[in-house]
Amino acid sequence: MRLHTMVLRNLKRRQLASILTGLSVSLGVGLFATVGALREASEQGFNRSASICDMLVGAKGSGLQLTLNALYHMGQSQGNVPYAVYEEIAATPGVLWSVPLAVGDSFRGQRIVGVTSNLFSDVHLGGANLAEPLAFADGGPFAYSRAEFAELKSELGQAAAEHSSEAAHVDHDHNAHLKSMFKAVVGADVARNTGLMVGSKFTPAHGVEGVGGGGHQEAETEVVGVLEPTGTPLDRAILIPIGAYYVIAGHEATADMVAGGTRDPRGLSAVMLSTKAGFYRTRIFRSLNDRLDAQAVYPSQEVRKLFSIIGQGDMVLRLITALIVVVALVGVMVAIYNTMGARRREFAILRALGARRSTILGLVTGESAVIALLGGVVGLGLAGVLIYAVTDQVHAATGVRVTVVPGAAELQLLAAVTLAGAVAGLIPALSAYRTEAAYYLSSNI
Amino acid sequence: MIHLQNIHKSYPSDADSGLVLGFEDWRVARGGQVALIGESGSGKTTLLNLLSGLVQPDSGIVSIDGTDLAQLSEAQRDRFRADHIGYVFQSFHLLDGYSVKENVELGAVFAKGHPQPGRAVELLEAVGLGHRLQHMPRQLSVGQQARVAFARALMNRPKLLLADEPTGALDYENGKQVLAMLLQTARESNITVVCATHDMEVAAAFESTVRVEDLQ
């Protein structure tokens, strides 16, 4: 019989108390691990999404709002950047690729984003160095190049000039070229939530919340591709050729618009771009921010800022859950301490059989540590269940798929809780350590 | 085997002078069987505790098989006790929550050479409890508990067996059987036995009887 057998045997003798105290530890550890894992996984997910591009260019204003709106499809756009900015960016040395974005419509709450088709080939999830191009579960990308977009913008500009007193008119019925633009690639979640699949047709609605604005009946769009899940907000996006966005009724330029401003309907919601690293990136970033009509932001930095803002609240939450663990461990200590009186004779017998005081100390701290360890293991299991239960909600809110695979952090937490359990057991253990065997072996005790 | 010299042991809380034990010289040869008798409070149990190393004398030498326990650290005394001393208590002190077999195994858990597979079963079979290995102590009669305690005391193959009123909780017949078993096993294995008792009939079964008051 070994010491650990004796520890387990003693816990089994007080099964109910051991289970109850262990459960209190598991609840604390479960909450602590859940909060930590959700935060970390969310940050990783946000960072993964932020790595879609190196830089975002949008209207002057909050960089965080620009990032959240353009990349995460959250909140409202703070305005448009002139189309000319995109053209300049695309022609700037050091820019590897750029994708213009136009948002403002939706379908059943899923945002519709106008893009050029190079997004499907240029975007690599996890950063440009990671070979994770966008993959299709079904169908394929639509074709809509920057040149086609430039051509369309030119046509629309001329049309606006010719109809100076009314909205630039687009004849959908007689323009096969324009009709062919109404194609869409949908994210994995969109496909699941809306039932859209390759060959499905839908009608975009004005507005990003899917309520309020009316439908664009003239812009019935056919789904040509469904993306594989990416764990990013792309899963929740309906991607259409950006040109289609500009020919949908209600998006046309009007004669009384203020050209070049943030409300210029001919402008773009944002531009995603990837650049060469180092000098080029810094120069492009600075030159864009020197402009009066646009700003450039690094999405990864904005995400870091976001997490530093919410970090304070997160810290309080972590502290509270850590306190729950501490209280549970104090409960373990009290539960074991309360048995000390009845166990003096047991310790005295073990001493008479040759057990050292340190062995008695180890026995009691071992019991406390094992309760904490088992509580911790159950707690981590509980955390896994909790995280599994909320992962869909987090994904629905942020587009970030939270996955929790037990790793080094969980093992460290388990080790820390076990150690803390052993420390909590020290007070009753010291009491046991001081047991005078000769006194308690007396027949009268 | 046992040599106690210039022993002085007192407890500060003692109402009188505090003196519990004080004597110049006491020896027991290897394989000797000695009954300690004396009035309650005369120091019989204290003397057993001195021999086991659970209690230290204020002064003097407690030598067991040539090892002066007073010169050892507490941990060393614990190890010495685990390796060389067996102890049988009046109320047997079996541990709840451990089976009969496990209680016997506890007798060698802290000894050098642990584990000794099969020895616990051998001992229990020898005392007639081979069929109750997995029973719990509370499921045994008092006489059976005494046999388990006796088996536990032999588990580490002790050189010295200490017994504190081993028959005190037993009826006459059981007491006689346990005592006979104890003395016969000790004789066969050349184990030195020191037994504290107030029962003169029990004391008479030993080779020699020492009145603790006479040692003073």
Coordinates of C-alpha atoms in Angstrom, one line a residue, chain A:
Chain A
M1 CA 0.0 0.0 0.0
R2 CA 1.4 3.4 -1.0
L3 CA 0.8 6.8 0.3
H4 CA -1.4 7.8 -2.7
T5 CA -3.6 4.7 -2.0
M6 CA -4.0 5.9 1.6
V7 CA -5.0 9.4 0.3
L8 CA -7.6 8.0 -2.0
R9 CA -8.9 5.6 0.7
N10 CA -9.3 8.5 3.1
L11 CA -11.2 10.5 0.6
K12 CA -13.4 7.5 -0.1
R13 CA -14.1 7.2 3.6
R14 CA -15.6 10.7 3.5
Q15 CA -17.1 10.3 0.1
L16 CA -19.9 12.8 0.4
A17 CA -17.8 15.6 1.9
S18 CA -15.1 14.9 -0.7
I19 CA -17.6 15.1 -3.6
L20 CA -19.3 18.3 -2.3
T21 CA -16.0 20.1 -1.7
G22 CA -14.7 18.9 -5.0
L23 CA -17.8 20.1 -6.8
S24 CA -17.4 23.6 -5.3
V25 CA -13.9 23.6 -6.7
S26 CA -15.0 22.4 -10.1
L27 CA -17.6 25.2 -10.3
G28 CA -15.0 27.8 -9.6
V29 CA -12.5 26.3 -11.9
G30 CA -15.2 25.8 -14.6
L31 CA -16.2 29.5 -14.5
F32 CA -12.6 30.7 -14.4
A33 CA -11.6 28.5 -17.3
T34 CA -14.6 29.4 -19.3
V35 CA -14.1 33.2 -18.9
G36 CA -10.4 32.8 -19.7
A37 CA -10.9 30.5 -22.7
L38 CA -13.6 32.6 -24.2
R39 CA -11.6 35.7 -23.9
E40 CA -8.4 34.1 -25.3
A41 CA -10.3 32.2 -28.1
S42 CA -12.2 35.4 -29.0
E43 CA -9.0 37.4 -29.2
Q44 CA -7.4 34.7 -31.3
G45 CA -10.4 34.6 -33.5
F46 CA -10.5 38.4 -33.8
N47 CA -6.8 38.4 -34.6
R48 CA -7.3 35.7 -37.2
S49 CA -10.0 37.8 -38.8
A50 CA -7.8 40.9 -38.6
S51 CA -5.1 39.0 -40.5
I52 CA -7.4 38.9 -43.6
C53 CA -5.6 42.1 -44.7
D54 CA -2.7 44.2 -43.6
M55 CA -4.5 47.5 -43.7
L56 CA -8.0 49.0 -44.0
V57 CA -8.7 52.3 -45.7
G58 CA -11.9 54.1 -44.9
A59 CA -13.5 57.4 -44.1
K60 CA -11.9 59.6 -41.4
G61 CA -13.2 58.8 -38.0
S62 CA -12.8 56.0 -35.6
G63 CA -10.3 53.3 -36.7
L64 CA -12.0 50.8 -34.5
Q65 CA -15.4 51.5 -35.9
L66 CA -13.9 51.2 -39.4
T67 CA -12.4 47.9 -38.5
L68 CA -15.5 46.4 -36.9
N69 CA -17.7 47.6 -39.7
A70 CA -15.6 46.6 -42.6
L71 CA -14.1 43.3 -41.4
Y72 CA -16.5 42.1 -38.7
H73 CA -19.7 43.4 -40.2
M74 CA -20.6 45.0 -36.9
G75 CA -22.1 48.5 -36.3
Q76 CA -22.7 51.2 -38.8
S77 CA -20.4 52.6 -41.5
Q78 CA -19.0 56.0 -40.6
G79 CA -19.0 57.1 -44.2
N80 CA -17.4 56.5 -47.6
V81 CA -14.0 57.1 -49.2
P82 CA -13.8 58.4 -52.7
Y83 CA -13.4 55.8 -55.4
A84 CA -10.3 57.7 -56.5
V85 CA -8.6 56.7 -53.3
Y86 CA -9.0 53.0 -54.3
E87 CA -7.6 53.7 -57.7
E88 CA -4.6 55.4 -56.2
I89 CA -4.0 52.6 -53.7
A90 CA -4.2 50.0 -56.4
A91 CA -1.5 51.8 -58.4
T92 CA 0.7 52.5 -55.4
P93 CA 4.1 50.7 -55.5
G94 CA 4.3 48.2 -52.6
V95 CA 0.6 47.3 -52.6
L96 CA 0.3 43.6 -53.2
W97 CA -3.4 43.5 -53.6
S98 CA -6.5 45.6 -52.7
V99 CA -10.2 44.8 -52.5
P100 CA -12.8 47.6 -52.5
L101 CA -15.8 47.0 -50.1
A102 CA -19.3 48.4 -50.4
V103 CA -21.8 47.6 -47.7
G104 CA -25.3 48.8 -47.0
D105 CA -27.6 45.9 -48.0
S106 CA -28.5 42.7 -46.4
F107 CA -30.6 39.5 -46.8
R108 CA -32.4 38.1 -43.7
G109 CA -30.0 39.9 -41.4
Q110 CA -26.9 38.7 -43.3
R111 CA -24.8 41.5 -44.6
I112 CA -24.2 41.9 -48.3
V113 CA -20.7 43.1 -49.2
G114 CA -19.7 44.2 -52.6
V115 CA -16.1 43.1 -53.5
T116 CA -13.9 42.5 -56.5
S117 CA -13.3 38.8 -57.2
N118 CA -9.5 39.0 -56.5
L119 CA -10.6 38.6 -52.8
F120 CA -11.1 34.9 -53.4
S121 CA -7.5 34.4 -54.7
D122 CA -5.6 37.0 -52.7
V123 CA -7.0 36.7 -49.2
H124 CA -5.1 34.1 -47.1
L125 CA -6.5 33.5 -43.6
G126 CA -3.9 33.6 -40.8
G127 CA -1.7 36.0 -42.8
A128 CA -0.1 36.1 -46.2
N129 CA 2.5 33.6 -45.2
L130 CA 0.0 30.9 -44.3
A131 CA -1.3 28.9 -47.2
E132 CA -5.0 29.1 -46.3
P133 CA -6.7 30.5 -49.3
L134 CA -10.5 30.7 -49.2
A135 CA -12.0 27.3 -50.2
F136 CA -15.4 26.5 -51.6
A137 CA -17.7 24.0 -50.2
D138 CA -19.8 24.2 -53.4
G139 CA -19.7 26.1 -56.6
G140 CA -17.0 28.7 -57.1
P141 CA -16.2 32.4 -57.2
F142 CA -17.9 35.0 -59.5
A143 CA -15.7 36.9 -61.9
Y144 CA -15.5 40.6 -61.4
S145 CA -12.2 42.3 -61.8
R146 CA -10.9 45.7 -60.9
A147 CA -10.9 46.7 -64.6
E148 CA -14.5 45.8 -64.9
F149 CA -15.3 47.8 -61.8
A150 CA -13.3 50.8 -63.2
E151 CA -15.2 50.5 -66.5
L152 CA -18.5 50.5 -64.7
K153 CA -17.6 53.5 -62.6
S154 CA -16.7 55.3 -65.7
E155 CA -20.0 54.5 -67.4
L156 CA -22.0 55.5 -64.3
G157 CA -20.1 58.8 -64.1
Q158 CA -21.0 59.5 -67.7
A159 CA -24.6 58.6 -67.2
A160 CA -24.8 60.9 -64.2
A161 CA -23.4 63.7 -66.3
E162 CA -25.9 63.1 -69.1
H163 CA -28.9 63.0 -66.6
S164 CA -27.8 66.0 -64.6
S165 CA -31.2 66.7 -63.1
E166 CA -32.1 63.1 -62.1
A167 CA -30.6 60.0 -60.8
A168 CA -28.3 58.1 -63.1
H169 CA -30.5 55.6 -64.8
V170 CA -29.6 52.0 -65.3
D171 CA -31.8 49.9 -67.5
H172 CA -31.6 46.5 -66.0
D173 CA -34.0 44.9 -68.4
H174 CA -32.0 45.8 -71.4
N175 CA -28.6 45.4 -70.2
A176 CA -27.5 41.8 -70.1
H177 CA -24.0 42.8 -69.0
L178 CA -25.4 44.4 -65.8
K179 CA -27.7 41.5 -65.1
S180 CA -24.9 39.1 -65.2
M181 CA -23.3 40.9 -62.2
F182 CA -26.0 39.7 -59.8
K183 CA -24.1 36.7 -58.6
A184 CA -23.2 35.9 -55.0
V185 CA -20.8 33.8 -53.0
V186 CA -22.2 33.1 -49.5
G187 CA -20.3 32.3 -46.3
A188 CA -20.8 29.0 -44.5
D189 CA -23.1 30.4 -41.8
V190 CA -25.2 32.3 -44.3
A191 CA -25.8 29.0 -46.2
R192 CA -26.8 27.3 -43.0
N193 CA -28.9 30.1 -41.6
T194 CA -30.7 31.1 -44.7
G195 CA -30.8 27.8 -46.7
L196 CA -29.1 29.5 -49.6
M197 CA -27.2 27.1 -51.9
V198 CA -25.7 27.2 -55.3
G199 CA -28.5 28.1 -57.7
S200 CA -30.6 29.8 -55.1
K201 CA -31.9 33.2 -55.9
F202 CA -32.6 36.0 -53.4
T203 CA -33.5 39.6 -53.3
P204 CA -31.3 42.0 -51.3
A205 CA -32.9 44.4 -48.9
H206 CA -31.8 47.9 -48.2
G207 CA -30.2 48.4 -44.8
V208 CA -27.8 46.3 -42.9
E209 CA -30.0 45.0 -40.1
G210 CA -32.3 43.2 -42.5
V211 CA -35.3 45.2 -41.3
G212 CA -36.6 48.5 -42.3
G213 CA -35.5 49.2 -45.9
G214 CA -37.4 47.7 -48.8
G215 CA -36.2 45.0 -51.1
H216 CA -34.4 45.6 -54.4
Q217 CA -36.7 43.6 -56.5
E218 CA -34.8 44.4 -59.7
A219 CA -31.6 42.9 -58.2
E220 CA -32.5 39.3 -57.9
T221 CA -29.2 37.6 -57.2
E222 CA -28.1 34.0 -57.9
V223 CA -25.8 32.1 -55.5
V224 CA -22.8 30.7 -57.5
G225 CA -20.6 29.6 -54.6
V226 CA -20.7 28.6 -50.9
L227 CA -17.5 29.1 -48.9
E228 CA -16.1 26.5 -46.5
P229 CA -16.2 27.7 -42.9
T230 CA -13.3 30.1 -42.1
G231 CA -13.9 30.9 -38.5
T232 CA -14.1 34.5 -39.5
P233 CA -16.8 37.0 -40.2
L234 CA -16.6 36.0 -43.9
D235 CA -18.8 33.1 -42.8
R236 CA -21.6 35.6 -42.2
A237 CA -21.2 37.6 -45.4
I238 CA -22.9 37.5 -48.7
L239 CA -20.3 38.6 -51.2
I240 CA -21.4 40.1 -54.5
P241 CA -19.6 41.8 -57.3
I242 CA -19.1 45.4 -56.2
G243 CA -20.4 46.7 -59.5
A244 CA -23.7 45.1 -58.7
Y245 CA -24.0 47.2 -55.6
Y246 CA -23.7 50.4 -57.6
V247 CA -26.4 49.5 -60.1
I248 CA -29.0 48.5 -57.6
A249 CA -31.8 51.0 -57.5
G250 CA -31.3 53.5 -54.7
H251 CA -27.5 53.4 -54.8
E252 CA -27.2 55.6 -57.9
A253 CA -25.4 58.9 -57.9
T254 CA -27.7 62.0 -58.0
A255 CA -27.0 65.4 -59.3
D256 CA -27.4 67.0 -56.0
M257 CA -25.0 64.8 -54.2
V258 CA -21.9 66.2 -52.6
A259 CA -19.1 64.5 -54.6
G260 CA -16.1 63.3 -52.7
G261 CA -17.5 63.5 -49.2
T262 CA -18.2 60.8 -46.8
R263 CA -21.8 60.7 -48.0
D264 CA -20.9 60.4 -51.6
P265 CA -22.8 57.4 -52.8
R266 CA -20.3 56.8 -55.5
G267 CA -17.6 56.2 -52.9
L268 CA -16.5 53.0 -51.2
S269 CA -17.2 51.8 -47.7
A270 CA -13.6 50.7 -47.3
V271 CA -10.7 49.2 -49.1
M272 CA -8.8 46.2 -47.8
L273 CA -5.2 46.0 -48.9
S274 CA -2.1 44.0 -48.4
T275 CA 1.3 45.6 -48.8
K276 CA 4.9 44.6 -48.8
A277 CA 6.2 44.7 -45.2
G278 CA 8.5 47.3 -43.7
F279 CA 9.2 50.5 -45.4
Y280 CA 6.5 50.2 -48.0
R281 CA 3.8 49.5 -45.5
T282 CA 4.8 52.4 -43.3
R283 CA 5.0 54.8 -46.2
I284 CA 1.6 53.8 -47.5
F285 CA 0.1 54.0 -44.1
R286 CA 1.5 57.5 -43.5
S287 CA 0.6 58.9 -46.9
L288 CA -3.0 57.7 -46.6
N289 CA -3.3 59.2 -43.2
D290 CA -2.0 62.5 -44.5
R291 CA -5.0 62.8 -46.7
L292 CA -8.1 64.7 -45.6
D293 CA -10.6 62.3 -47.2
A294 CA -9.4 58.9 -45.9
Q295 CA -7.6 57.2 -43.1
A296 CA -5.7 53.9 -43.0
V297 CA -5.7 51.6 -40.0
Y298 CA -4.0 48.4 -39.1
P299 CA -6.8 46.0 -38.2
S300 CA -4.6 43.9 -35.9
Q301 CA -3.7 47.1 -33.9
E302 CA -7.4 48.1 -33.7
V303 CA -8.3 44.6 -32.4
R304 CA -5.5 44.9 -29.8
K305 CA -6.9 48.3 -28.8
L306 CA -10.4 46.8 -28.5
F307 CA -9.1 44.0 -26.2
S308 CA -7.2 46.5 -24.1
I309 CA -10.4 48.5 -23.6
I310 CA -12.5 45.5 -22.6
G311 CA -9.5 44.0 -20.8
Q312 CA -10.3 46.0 -17.6
G313 CA -13.8 44.5 -17.4
D314 CA -12.4 41.1 -18.3
M315 CA -9.9 41.4 -15.5
V316 CA -12.6 42.1 -13.0
L317 CA -14.5 39.1 -14.2
R318 CA -11.4 36.9 -14.0
L319 CA -10.8 38.2 -10.5
I320 CA -14.3 37.4 -9.4
T321 CA -14.1 33.8 -10.8
A322 CA -10.6 33.4 -9.2
L323 CA -12.2 34.4 -5.9
I324 CA -14.8 31.7 -6.4
V325 CA -12.0 29.2 -6.7
V326 CA -10.3 30.6 -3.6
V327 CA -13.5 30.4 -1.6
A328 CA -14.0 26.8 -2.8
L329 CA -10.5 25.9 -1.7
V330 CA -11.1 27.5 1.7
G331 CA -14.2 25.2 1.9
V332 CA -11.9 22.3 1.2
M333 CA -9.6 23.4 4.0
V334 CA -12.5 23.9 6.4
A335 CA -14.0 20.5 5.5
I336 CA -10.7 18.7 6.1
Y337 CA -9.9 20.8 9.2
N338 CA -13.2 19.8 10.8
T339 CA -12.2 16.1 10.5
M340 CA -8.9 16.6 12.3
G341 CA -10.3 16.1 15.8
A342 CA -11.8 12.8 14.9
R343 CA -8.6 11.7 13.0
R344 CA -6.0 12.3 15.7
R345 CA -6.1 8.7 16.8
E346 CA -5.6 7.6 13.1
F347 CA -2.6 9.8 12.8
A348 CA -1.2 8.5 16.2
I349 CA -1.6 4.9 15.0
L350 CA 0.2 5.7 11.8
R351 CA 3.0 7.3 13.8
A352 CA 3.2 4.2 16.0
L353 CA 3.5 2.2 12.8
G354 CA 6.5 4.3 11.8
A355 CA 5.0 7.1 9.8
R356 CA 7.0 10.3 10.0
R357 CA 5.3 13.6 10.9
S358 CA 6.1 14.7 7.3
T359 CA 4.2 11.6 6.0
I360 CA 1.2 12.7 8.0
L361 CA 1.6 16.2 6.6
G362 CA 1.8 14.8 3.1
L363 CA -1.2 12.6 3.7
V364 CA -3.5 15.5 4.6
T365 CA -2.1 18.0 2.0
G366 CA -2.4 15.1 -0.5
E367 CA -6.1 14.7 0.3
S368 CA -6.6 18.4 -0.2
A369 CA -4.6 18.5 -3.4
V370 CA -6.5 15.5 -4.8
I371 CA -9.8 17.1 -4.1
A372 CA -8.6 20.3 -5.9
L373 CA -7.2 18.2 -8.7
L374 CA -10.3 16.2 -9.3
G375 CA -12.4 19.3 -8.9
G376 CA -10.2 21.0 -11.4
V377 CA -10.5 18.2 -13.9
V378 CA -14.3 18.2 -13.6
G379 CA -14.2 22.0 -13.7
L380 CA -12.3 21.9 -17.0
G381 CA -14.9 19.5 -18.4
L382 CA -17.6 21.8 -17.2
A383 CA -15.8 24.7 -18.9
G384 CA -15.7 22.7 -22.1
V385 CA -19.5 22.1 -21.9
L386 CA -20.1 25.8 -21.2
I387 CA -17.9 26.9 -24.0
Y388 CA -19.6 24.5 -26.4
A389 CA -22.9 25.8 -25.3
V390 CA -22.1 29.5 -26.0
T391 CA -19.8 29.1 -29.0
D392 CA -22.7 29.5 -31.4
Q393 CA -23.9 32.7 -29.7
V394 CA -20.3 34.1 -29.9
H395 CA -20.1 33.1 -33.5
A396 CA -23.4 34.6 -34.3
A397 CA -22.4 37.9 -32.6
T398 CA -18.9 38.2 -33.9
G399 CA -18.4 35.7 -36.6
V400 CA -15.6 34.3 -34.6
R401 CA -15.8 30.5 -34.1
V402 CA -14.5 29.8 -30.5
T403 CA -12.9 26.4 -30.3
V404 CA -11.3 25.2 -27.1
V405 CA -8.8 22.5 -27.2
P406 CA -7.2 21.7 -23.8
G407 CA -3.7 22.9 -23.9
A408 CA -0.8 24.2 -21.9
A409 CA -3.0 26.9 -20.3
E410 CA -5.5 24.4 -19.0
L411 CA -2.7 22.2 -17.7
Q412 CA -1.1 25.2 -16.0
L413 CA -4.5 26.1 -14.4
L414 CA -4.9 22.5 -13.2
A415 CA -1.4 22.5 -11.7
A416 CA -2.0 25.8 -10.1
V417 CA -5.4 24.7 -8.6
T418 CA -3.8 21.5 -7.3
L419 CA -0.9 23.4 -5.8
A420 CA -3.4 25.9 -4.2
G421 CA -5.4 22.9 -2.9
A422 CA -2.2 21.5 -1.3
V423 CA -1.5 24.9 0.2
A424 CA -5.1 25.1 1.5
G425 CA -4.6 21.7 3.1
L426 CA -1.5 22.9 5.0
I427 CA -3.4 24.4 7.9
P428 CA -5.2 21.1 8.8
A429 CA -2.0 19.2 7.8
L430 CA 0.0 21.2 10.3
S431 CA -2.5 20.5 12.9
A432 CA -2.2 16.8 12.1
Y433 CA 1.6 17.2 12.0
R434 CA 1.6 18.3 15.6
T435 CA -0.4 15.3 16.8
E436 CA 1.4 13.7 19.8
A437 CA 1.1 10.0 19.1
A438 CA 1.8 8.9 22.6
Y439 CA -1.1 11.0 24.0
Y440 CA -3.7 9.9 21.5
L441 CA -2.7 6.2 21.7
S442 CA -3.5 6.2 25.4
S443 CA -6.4 3.9 26.1
N444 CA -8.3 6.7 27.7
I445 CA -8.5 8.9 24.7

